[in-house]
Short mmCIF file of C-alpha atoms (C1' of nucleotides) in Angstrom, two decimals:
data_model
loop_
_atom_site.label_atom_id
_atom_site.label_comp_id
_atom_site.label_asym_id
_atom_site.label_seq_id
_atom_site.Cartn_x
_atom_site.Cartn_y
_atom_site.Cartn_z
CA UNK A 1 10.47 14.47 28.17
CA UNK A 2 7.38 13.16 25.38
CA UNK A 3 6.47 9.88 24.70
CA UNK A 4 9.01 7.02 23.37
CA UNK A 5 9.05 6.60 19.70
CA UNK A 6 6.52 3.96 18.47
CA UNK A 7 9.10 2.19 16.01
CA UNK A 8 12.59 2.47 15.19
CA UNK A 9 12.70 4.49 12.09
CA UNK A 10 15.76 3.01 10.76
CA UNK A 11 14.46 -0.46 10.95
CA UNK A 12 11.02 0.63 9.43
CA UNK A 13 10.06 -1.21 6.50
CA UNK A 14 8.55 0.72 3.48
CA UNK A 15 7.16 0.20 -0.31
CA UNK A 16 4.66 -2.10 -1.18
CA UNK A 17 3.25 -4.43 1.24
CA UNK A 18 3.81 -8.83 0.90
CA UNK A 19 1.31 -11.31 1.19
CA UNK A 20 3.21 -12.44 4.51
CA UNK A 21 3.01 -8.93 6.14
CA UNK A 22 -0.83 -8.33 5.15
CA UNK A 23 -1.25 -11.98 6.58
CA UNK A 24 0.42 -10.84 9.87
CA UNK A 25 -1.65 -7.97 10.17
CA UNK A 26 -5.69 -9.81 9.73
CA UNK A 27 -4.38 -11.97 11.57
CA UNK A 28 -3.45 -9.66 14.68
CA UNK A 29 -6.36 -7.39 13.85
CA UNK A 30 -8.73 -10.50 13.16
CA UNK A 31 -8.68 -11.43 16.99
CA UNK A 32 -7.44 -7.44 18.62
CA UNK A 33 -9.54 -5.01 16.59
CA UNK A 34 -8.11 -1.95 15.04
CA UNK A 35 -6.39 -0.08 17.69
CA UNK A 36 -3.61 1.35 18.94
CA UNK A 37 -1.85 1.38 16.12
CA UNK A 38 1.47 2.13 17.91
CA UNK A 39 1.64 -1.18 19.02
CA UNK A 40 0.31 -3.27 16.01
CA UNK A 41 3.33 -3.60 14.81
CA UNK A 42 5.60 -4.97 17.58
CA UNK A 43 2.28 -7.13 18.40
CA UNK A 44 2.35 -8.62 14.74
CA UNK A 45 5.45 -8.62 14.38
CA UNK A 46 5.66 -6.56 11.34
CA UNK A 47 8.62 -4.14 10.68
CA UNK A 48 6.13 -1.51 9.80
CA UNK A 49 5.12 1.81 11.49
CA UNK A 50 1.63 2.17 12.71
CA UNK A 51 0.86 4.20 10.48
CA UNK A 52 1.29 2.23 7.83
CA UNK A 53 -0.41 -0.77 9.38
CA UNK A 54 -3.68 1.50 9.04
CA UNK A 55 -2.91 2.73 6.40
CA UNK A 56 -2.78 -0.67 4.91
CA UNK A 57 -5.78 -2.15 6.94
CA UNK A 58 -8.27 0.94 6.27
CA UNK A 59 -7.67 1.21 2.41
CA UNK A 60 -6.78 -2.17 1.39
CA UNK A 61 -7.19 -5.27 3.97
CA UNK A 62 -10.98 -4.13 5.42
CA UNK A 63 -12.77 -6.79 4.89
CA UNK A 64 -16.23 -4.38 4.58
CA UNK A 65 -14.51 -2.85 2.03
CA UNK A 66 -16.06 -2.89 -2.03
CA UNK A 67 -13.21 -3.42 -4.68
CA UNK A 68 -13.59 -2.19 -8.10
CA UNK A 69 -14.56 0.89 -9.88
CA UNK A 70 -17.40 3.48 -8.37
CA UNK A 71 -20.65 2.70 -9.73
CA UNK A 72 -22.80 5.22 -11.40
CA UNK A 73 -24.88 5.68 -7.93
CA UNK A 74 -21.89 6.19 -5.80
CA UNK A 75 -20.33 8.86 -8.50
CA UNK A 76 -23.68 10.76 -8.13
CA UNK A 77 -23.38 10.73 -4.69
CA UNK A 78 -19.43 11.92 -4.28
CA UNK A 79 -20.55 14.76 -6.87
CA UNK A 80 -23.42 15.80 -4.75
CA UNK A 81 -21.12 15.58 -1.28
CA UNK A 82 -18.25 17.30 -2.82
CA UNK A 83 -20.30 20.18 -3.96
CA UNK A 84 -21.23 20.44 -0.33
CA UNK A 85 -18.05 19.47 1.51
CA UNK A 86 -15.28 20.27 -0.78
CA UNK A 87 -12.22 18.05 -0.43
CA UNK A 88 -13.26 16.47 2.99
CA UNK A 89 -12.52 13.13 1.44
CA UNK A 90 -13.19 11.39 4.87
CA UNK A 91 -16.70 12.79 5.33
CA UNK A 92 -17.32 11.96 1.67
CA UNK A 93 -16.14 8.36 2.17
CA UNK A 94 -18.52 8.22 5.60
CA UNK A 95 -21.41 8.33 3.30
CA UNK A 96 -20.15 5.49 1.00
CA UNK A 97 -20.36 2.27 2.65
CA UNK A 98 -16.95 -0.04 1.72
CA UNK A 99 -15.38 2.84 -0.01
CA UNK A 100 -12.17 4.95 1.41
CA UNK A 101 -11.00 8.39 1.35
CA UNK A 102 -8.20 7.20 -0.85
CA UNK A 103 -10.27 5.32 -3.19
CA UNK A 104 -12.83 8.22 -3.58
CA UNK A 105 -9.77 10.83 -3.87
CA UNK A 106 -8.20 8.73 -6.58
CA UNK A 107 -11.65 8.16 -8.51
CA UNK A 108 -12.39 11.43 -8.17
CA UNK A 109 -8.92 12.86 -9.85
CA UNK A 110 -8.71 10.22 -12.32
CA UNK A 111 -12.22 9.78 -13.67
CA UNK A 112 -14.83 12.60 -11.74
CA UNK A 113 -12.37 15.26 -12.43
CA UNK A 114 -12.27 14.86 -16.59
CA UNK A 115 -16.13 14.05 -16.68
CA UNK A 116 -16.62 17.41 -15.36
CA UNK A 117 -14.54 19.43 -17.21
CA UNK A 118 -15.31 17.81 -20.70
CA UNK A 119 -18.93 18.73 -19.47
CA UNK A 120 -17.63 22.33 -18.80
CA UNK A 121 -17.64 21.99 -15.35
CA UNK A 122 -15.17 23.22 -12.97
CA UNK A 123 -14.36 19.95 -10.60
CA UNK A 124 -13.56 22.56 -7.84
CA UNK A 125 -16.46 24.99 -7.34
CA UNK A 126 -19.21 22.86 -9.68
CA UNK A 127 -19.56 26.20 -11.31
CA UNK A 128 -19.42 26.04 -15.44
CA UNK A 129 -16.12 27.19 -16.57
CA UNK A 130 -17.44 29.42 -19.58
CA UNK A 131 -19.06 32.67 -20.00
CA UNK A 132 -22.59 33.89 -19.10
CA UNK A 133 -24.11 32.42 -22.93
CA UNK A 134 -22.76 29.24 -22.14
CA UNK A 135 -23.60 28.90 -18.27
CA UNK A 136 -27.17 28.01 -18.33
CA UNK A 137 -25.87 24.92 -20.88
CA UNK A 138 -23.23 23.72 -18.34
CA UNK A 139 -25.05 24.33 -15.56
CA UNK A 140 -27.73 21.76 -17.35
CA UNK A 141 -25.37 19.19 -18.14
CA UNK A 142 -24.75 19.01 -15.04
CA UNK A 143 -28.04 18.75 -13.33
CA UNK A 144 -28.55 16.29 -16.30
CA UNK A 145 -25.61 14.14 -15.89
CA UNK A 146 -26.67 13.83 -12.13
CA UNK A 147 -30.62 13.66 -12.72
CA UNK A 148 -29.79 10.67 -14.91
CA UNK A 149 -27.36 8.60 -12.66
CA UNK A 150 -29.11 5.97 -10.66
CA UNK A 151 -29.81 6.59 -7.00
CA UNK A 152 -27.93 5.40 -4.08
CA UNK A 153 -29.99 3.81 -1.57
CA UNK A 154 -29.59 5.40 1.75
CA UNK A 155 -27.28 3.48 4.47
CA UNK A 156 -27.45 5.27 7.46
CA UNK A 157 -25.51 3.39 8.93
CA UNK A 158 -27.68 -0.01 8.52
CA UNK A 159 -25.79 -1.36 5.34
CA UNK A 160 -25.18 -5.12 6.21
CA UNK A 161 -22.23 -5.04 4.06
CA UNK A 162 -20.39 -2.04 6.04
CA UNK A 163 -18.97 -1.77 9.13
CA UNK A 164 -16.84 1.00 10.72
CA UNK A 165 -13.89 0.27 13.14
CA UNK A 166 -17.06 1.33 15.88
CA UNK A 167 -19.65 -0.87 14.33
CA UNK A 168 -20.24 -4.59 14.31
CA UNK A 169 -19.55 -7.00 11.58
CA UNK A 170 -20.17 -10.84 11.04
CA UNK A 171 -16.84 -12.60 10.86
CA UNK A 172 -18.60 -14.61 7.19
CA UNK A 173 -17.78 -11.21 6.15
CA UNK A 174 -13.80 -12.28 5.92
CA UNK A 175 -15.01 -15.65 4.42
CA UNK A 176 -16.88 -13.77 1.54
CA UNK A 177 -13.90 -11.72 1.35
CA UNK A 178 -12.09 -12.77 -2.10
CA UNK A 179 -8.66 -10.86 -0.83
CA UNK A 180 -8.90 -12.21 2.64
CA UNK A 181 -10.03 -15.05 1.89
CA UNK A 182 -7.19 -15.84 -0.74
CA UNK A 183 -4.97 -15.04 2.23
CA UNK A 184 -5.60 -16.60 4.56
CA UNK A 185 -7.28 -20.67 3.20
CA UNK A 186 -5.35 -23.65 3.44
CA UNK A 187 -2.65 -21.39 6.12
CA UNK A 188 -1.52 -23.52 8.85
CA UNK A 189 -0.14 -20.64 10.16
CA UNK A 190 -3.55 -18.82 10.23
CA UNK A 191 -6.49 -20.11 12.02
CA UNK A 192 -9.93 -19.62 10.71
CA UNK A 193 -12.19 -19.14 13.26
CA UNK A 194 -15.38 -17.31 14.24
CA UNK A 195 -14.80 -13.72 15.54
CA UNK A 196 -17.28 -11.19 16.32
CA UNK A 197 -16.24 -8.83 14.20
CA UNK A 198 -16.78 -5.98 16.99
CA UNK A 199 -13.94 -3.20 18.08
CA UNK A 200 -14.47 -2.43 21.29
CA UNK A 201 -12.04 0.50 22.19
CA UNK A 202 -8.26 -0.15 22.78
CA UNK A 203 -8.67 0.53 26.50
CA UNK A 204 -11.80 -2.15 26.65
CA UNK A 205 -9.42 -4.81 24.68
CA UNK A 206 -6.62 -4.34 27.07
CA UNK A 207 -9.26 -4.75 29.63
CA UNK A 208 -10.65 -7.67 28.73
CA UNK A 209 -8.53 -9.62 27.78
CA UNK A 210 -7.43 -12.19 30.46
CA UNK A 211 -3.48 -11.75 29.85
CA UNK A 212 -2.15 -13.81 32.55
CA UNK A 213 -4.36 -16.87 31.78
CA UNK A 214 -4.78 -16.92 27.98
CA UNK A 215 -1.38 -15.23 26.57
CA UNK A 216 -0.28 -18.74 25.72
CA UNK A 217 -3.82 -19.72 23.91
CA UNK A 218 -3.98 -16.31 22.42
CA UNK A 219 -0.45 -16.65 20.76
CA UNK A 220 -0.91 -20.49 20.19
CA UNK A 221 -4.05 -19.20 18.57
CA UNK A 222 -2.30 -16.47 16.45
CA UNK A 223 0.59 -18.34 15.27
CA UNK A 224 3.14 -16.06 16.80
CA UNK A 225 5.65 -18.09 17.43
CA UNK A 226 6.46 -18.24 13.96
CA UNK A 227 7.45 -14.85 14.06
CA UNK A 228 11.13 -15.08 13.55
CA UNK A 229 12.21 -11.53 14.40
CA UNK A 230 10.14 -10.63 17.21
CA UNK A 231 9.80 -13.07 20.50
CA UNK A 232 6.42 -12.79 21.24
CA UNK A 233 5.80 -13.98 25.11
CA UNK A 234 3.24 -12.88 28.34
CA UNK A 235 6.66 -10.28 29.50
CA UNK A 236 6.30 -7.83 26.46
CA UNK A 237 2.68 -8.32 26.02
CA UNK A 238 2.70 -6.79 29.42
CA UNK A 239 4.56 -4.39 29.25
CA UNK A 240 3.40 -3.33 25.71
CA UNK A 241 -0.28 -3.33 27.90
CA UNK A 242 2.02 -1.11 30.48
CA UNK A 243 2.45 0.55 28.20
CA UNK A 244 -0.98 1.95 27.23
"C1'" DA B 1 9.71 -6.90 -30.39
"C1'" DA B 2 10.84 -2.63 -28.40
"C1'" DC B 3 9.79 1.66 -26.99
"C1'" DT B 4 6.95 5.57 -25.34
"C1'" DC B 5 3.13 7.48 -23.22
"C1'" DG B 6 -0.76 7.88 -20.23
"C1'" DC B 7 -3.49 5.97 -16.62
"C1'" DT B 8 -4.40 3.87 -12.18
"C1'" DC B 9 -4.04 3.41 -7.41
"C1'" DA B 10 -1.28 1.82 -3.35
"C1'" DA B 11 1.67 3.98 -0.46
"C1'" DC B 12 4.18 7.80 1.32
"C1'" DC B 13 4.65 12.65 3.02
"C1'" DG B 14 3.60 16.49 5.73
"C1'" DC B 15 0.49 19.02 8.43
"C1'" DG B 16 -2.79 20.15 12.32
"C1'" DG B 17 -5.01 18.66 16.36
"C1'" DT B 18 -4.64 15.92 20.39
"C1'" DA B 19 -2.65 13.15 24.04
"C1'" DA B 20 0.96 11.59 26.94
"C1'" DA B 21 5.17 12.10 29.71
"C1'" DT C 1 3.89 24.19 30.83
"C1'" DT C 2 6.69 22.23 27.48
"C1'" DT C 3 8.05 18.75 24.52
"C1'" DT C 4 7.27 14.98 21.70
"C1'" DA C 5 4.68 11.17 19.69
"C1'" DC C 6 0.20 9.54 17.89
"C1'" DC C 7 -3.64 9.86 14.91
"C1'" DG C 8 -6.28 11.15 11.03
"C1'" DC C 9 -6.51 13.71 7.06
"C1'" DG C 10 -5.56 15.63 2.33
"C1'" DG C 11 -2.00 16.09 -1.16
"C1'" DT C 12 1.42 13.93 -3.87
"C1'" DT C 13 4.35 10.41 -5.85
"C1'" DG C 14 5.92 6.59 -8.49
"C1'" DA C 15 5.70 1.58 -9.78
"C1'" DG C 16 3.16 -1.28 -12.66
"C1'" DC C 17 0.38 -2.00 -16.43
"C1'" DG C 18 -1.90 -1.63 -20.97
"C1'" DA C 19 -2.51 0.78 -25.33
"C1'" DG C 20 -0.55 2.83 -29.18
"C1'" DT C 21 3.17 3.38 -32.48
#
DNA sequence: AACTCGCTCAACCGCGGTAAA
DNA sequence: TTTTACCGCGGTTGAGCGAGT
């Protein structure tokens, strides 16, 4: 009865992740797209659960996303979307091209959060945390400390520098890419090649792909016979695509 | 130099909704 | 229909680091 587990837990790995596993995974992704996460692992040939594979791949290894602290714009912005939406850290993150939930969550606690209430401000409701004399005040330090941040310019969706797991990306994007980039040059192991940088769904990848013909080019092309601990071959490829 | 403290943020945990067997 | 895993999300934790003493 139910599915089969994705991943021995017992075997799972966890804590931070090495410069070989994060390898592993742009390179699987790099050439599969973001999907089925289930499978990533055993594909790769990481001893990770799925869920940490996109974990790892949405808030650290995107190669759309922006690294560093939020910008002045971007802070206006999360204040003026978390008035509206609360704690929906996902929908906030939507609106910020090459910024996660995580990020956002953690900039928000450890920065947004103490702006706010030094300015009297109650981070939760945006409401000033004094008494009726001093409201009007907060309530203008607010509205001033947002009228005076620079404005974000709108992205709907047309940001060259963003890309959801649905939208389509240049593969210079992983050249530009400091992290990737540091990754993956002068790896034998890791080919460097053009890739439309375009996630079709998991059920169009298994589609399209031509498994009986290319398995060996595709693995010759991903390295994965260097994968020690998991024998990657056209059998379990097919049956992990059995599978789906 | 050694220690403490506070901050940051990557990673994990647990939950709810959904999908698969 | 029931059971169980997957997925995505928000909350929380803790290792690593720098500043201060």
């Amino acid at each position: 009865m139910g599915r089969q587990p994705c991943c021995d837990k017992l075997e799972v790995k966890k804590g931070p992740w090495t410069a070989e596993e994060d390898k592993k995974l742009i390179s699987f992704i790099l050439s599969n797209g973001p999907c089925c996460w289930r499978a990533v692992p055993k594909l790769a040939g990481l001893r990770r659960c799925g869920k940490s594979c996109r974990l790892r791949w949405t808030n650290y290894l995107r190669p759309d996303l922006k690294r560093g602290l939020l910008n002045d714009a971007e802070e206006k912005l999360v204040i003026d979307l978390h008035a509206s939406l609360g704690n929906r850290w996902s929908k906030i993150a939507a609106r910020l091209p090459g910024r996660t939930d995580n990020e956002i969550k953690n900039h928000w606690n450890t920065h947004i959060k103490k702006k706010l209430l030094n300015m009297g401000i109650d981070p939760v409701t945006h409401e000033p945390l004094r008494k009726k004399t001093e409201t009007s005040s907060a309530k203008d330090n607010l509205a001033d400390f947002v009228k005076h941040l620079p404005v974000l310019p709108e992205t709907n969706g047309s940001d060259e520098n963003s890309c959801s797991s649905n939208e389509k990306c240049d593969s210079s994007m992983f050249k530009n890419d400091p992290l990737i980039s540091s990754l993956l040059v002068d790896d034998p192991d890791i080919p460097q090649v053009d890739v439309p940088w375009e996630f079709p769904s998991g059920e169009q990848i298994f589609d399209s792909v031509p498994w009986d013909d290319n398995i060996s080019s595709l693995l010759d092309f991903q390295g994965f016979d260097c994968f020690g601990d998991v024998e990657m071959n056209s059998a379990n490829l097919l049956e992990l695509r059995h599978e789906q």
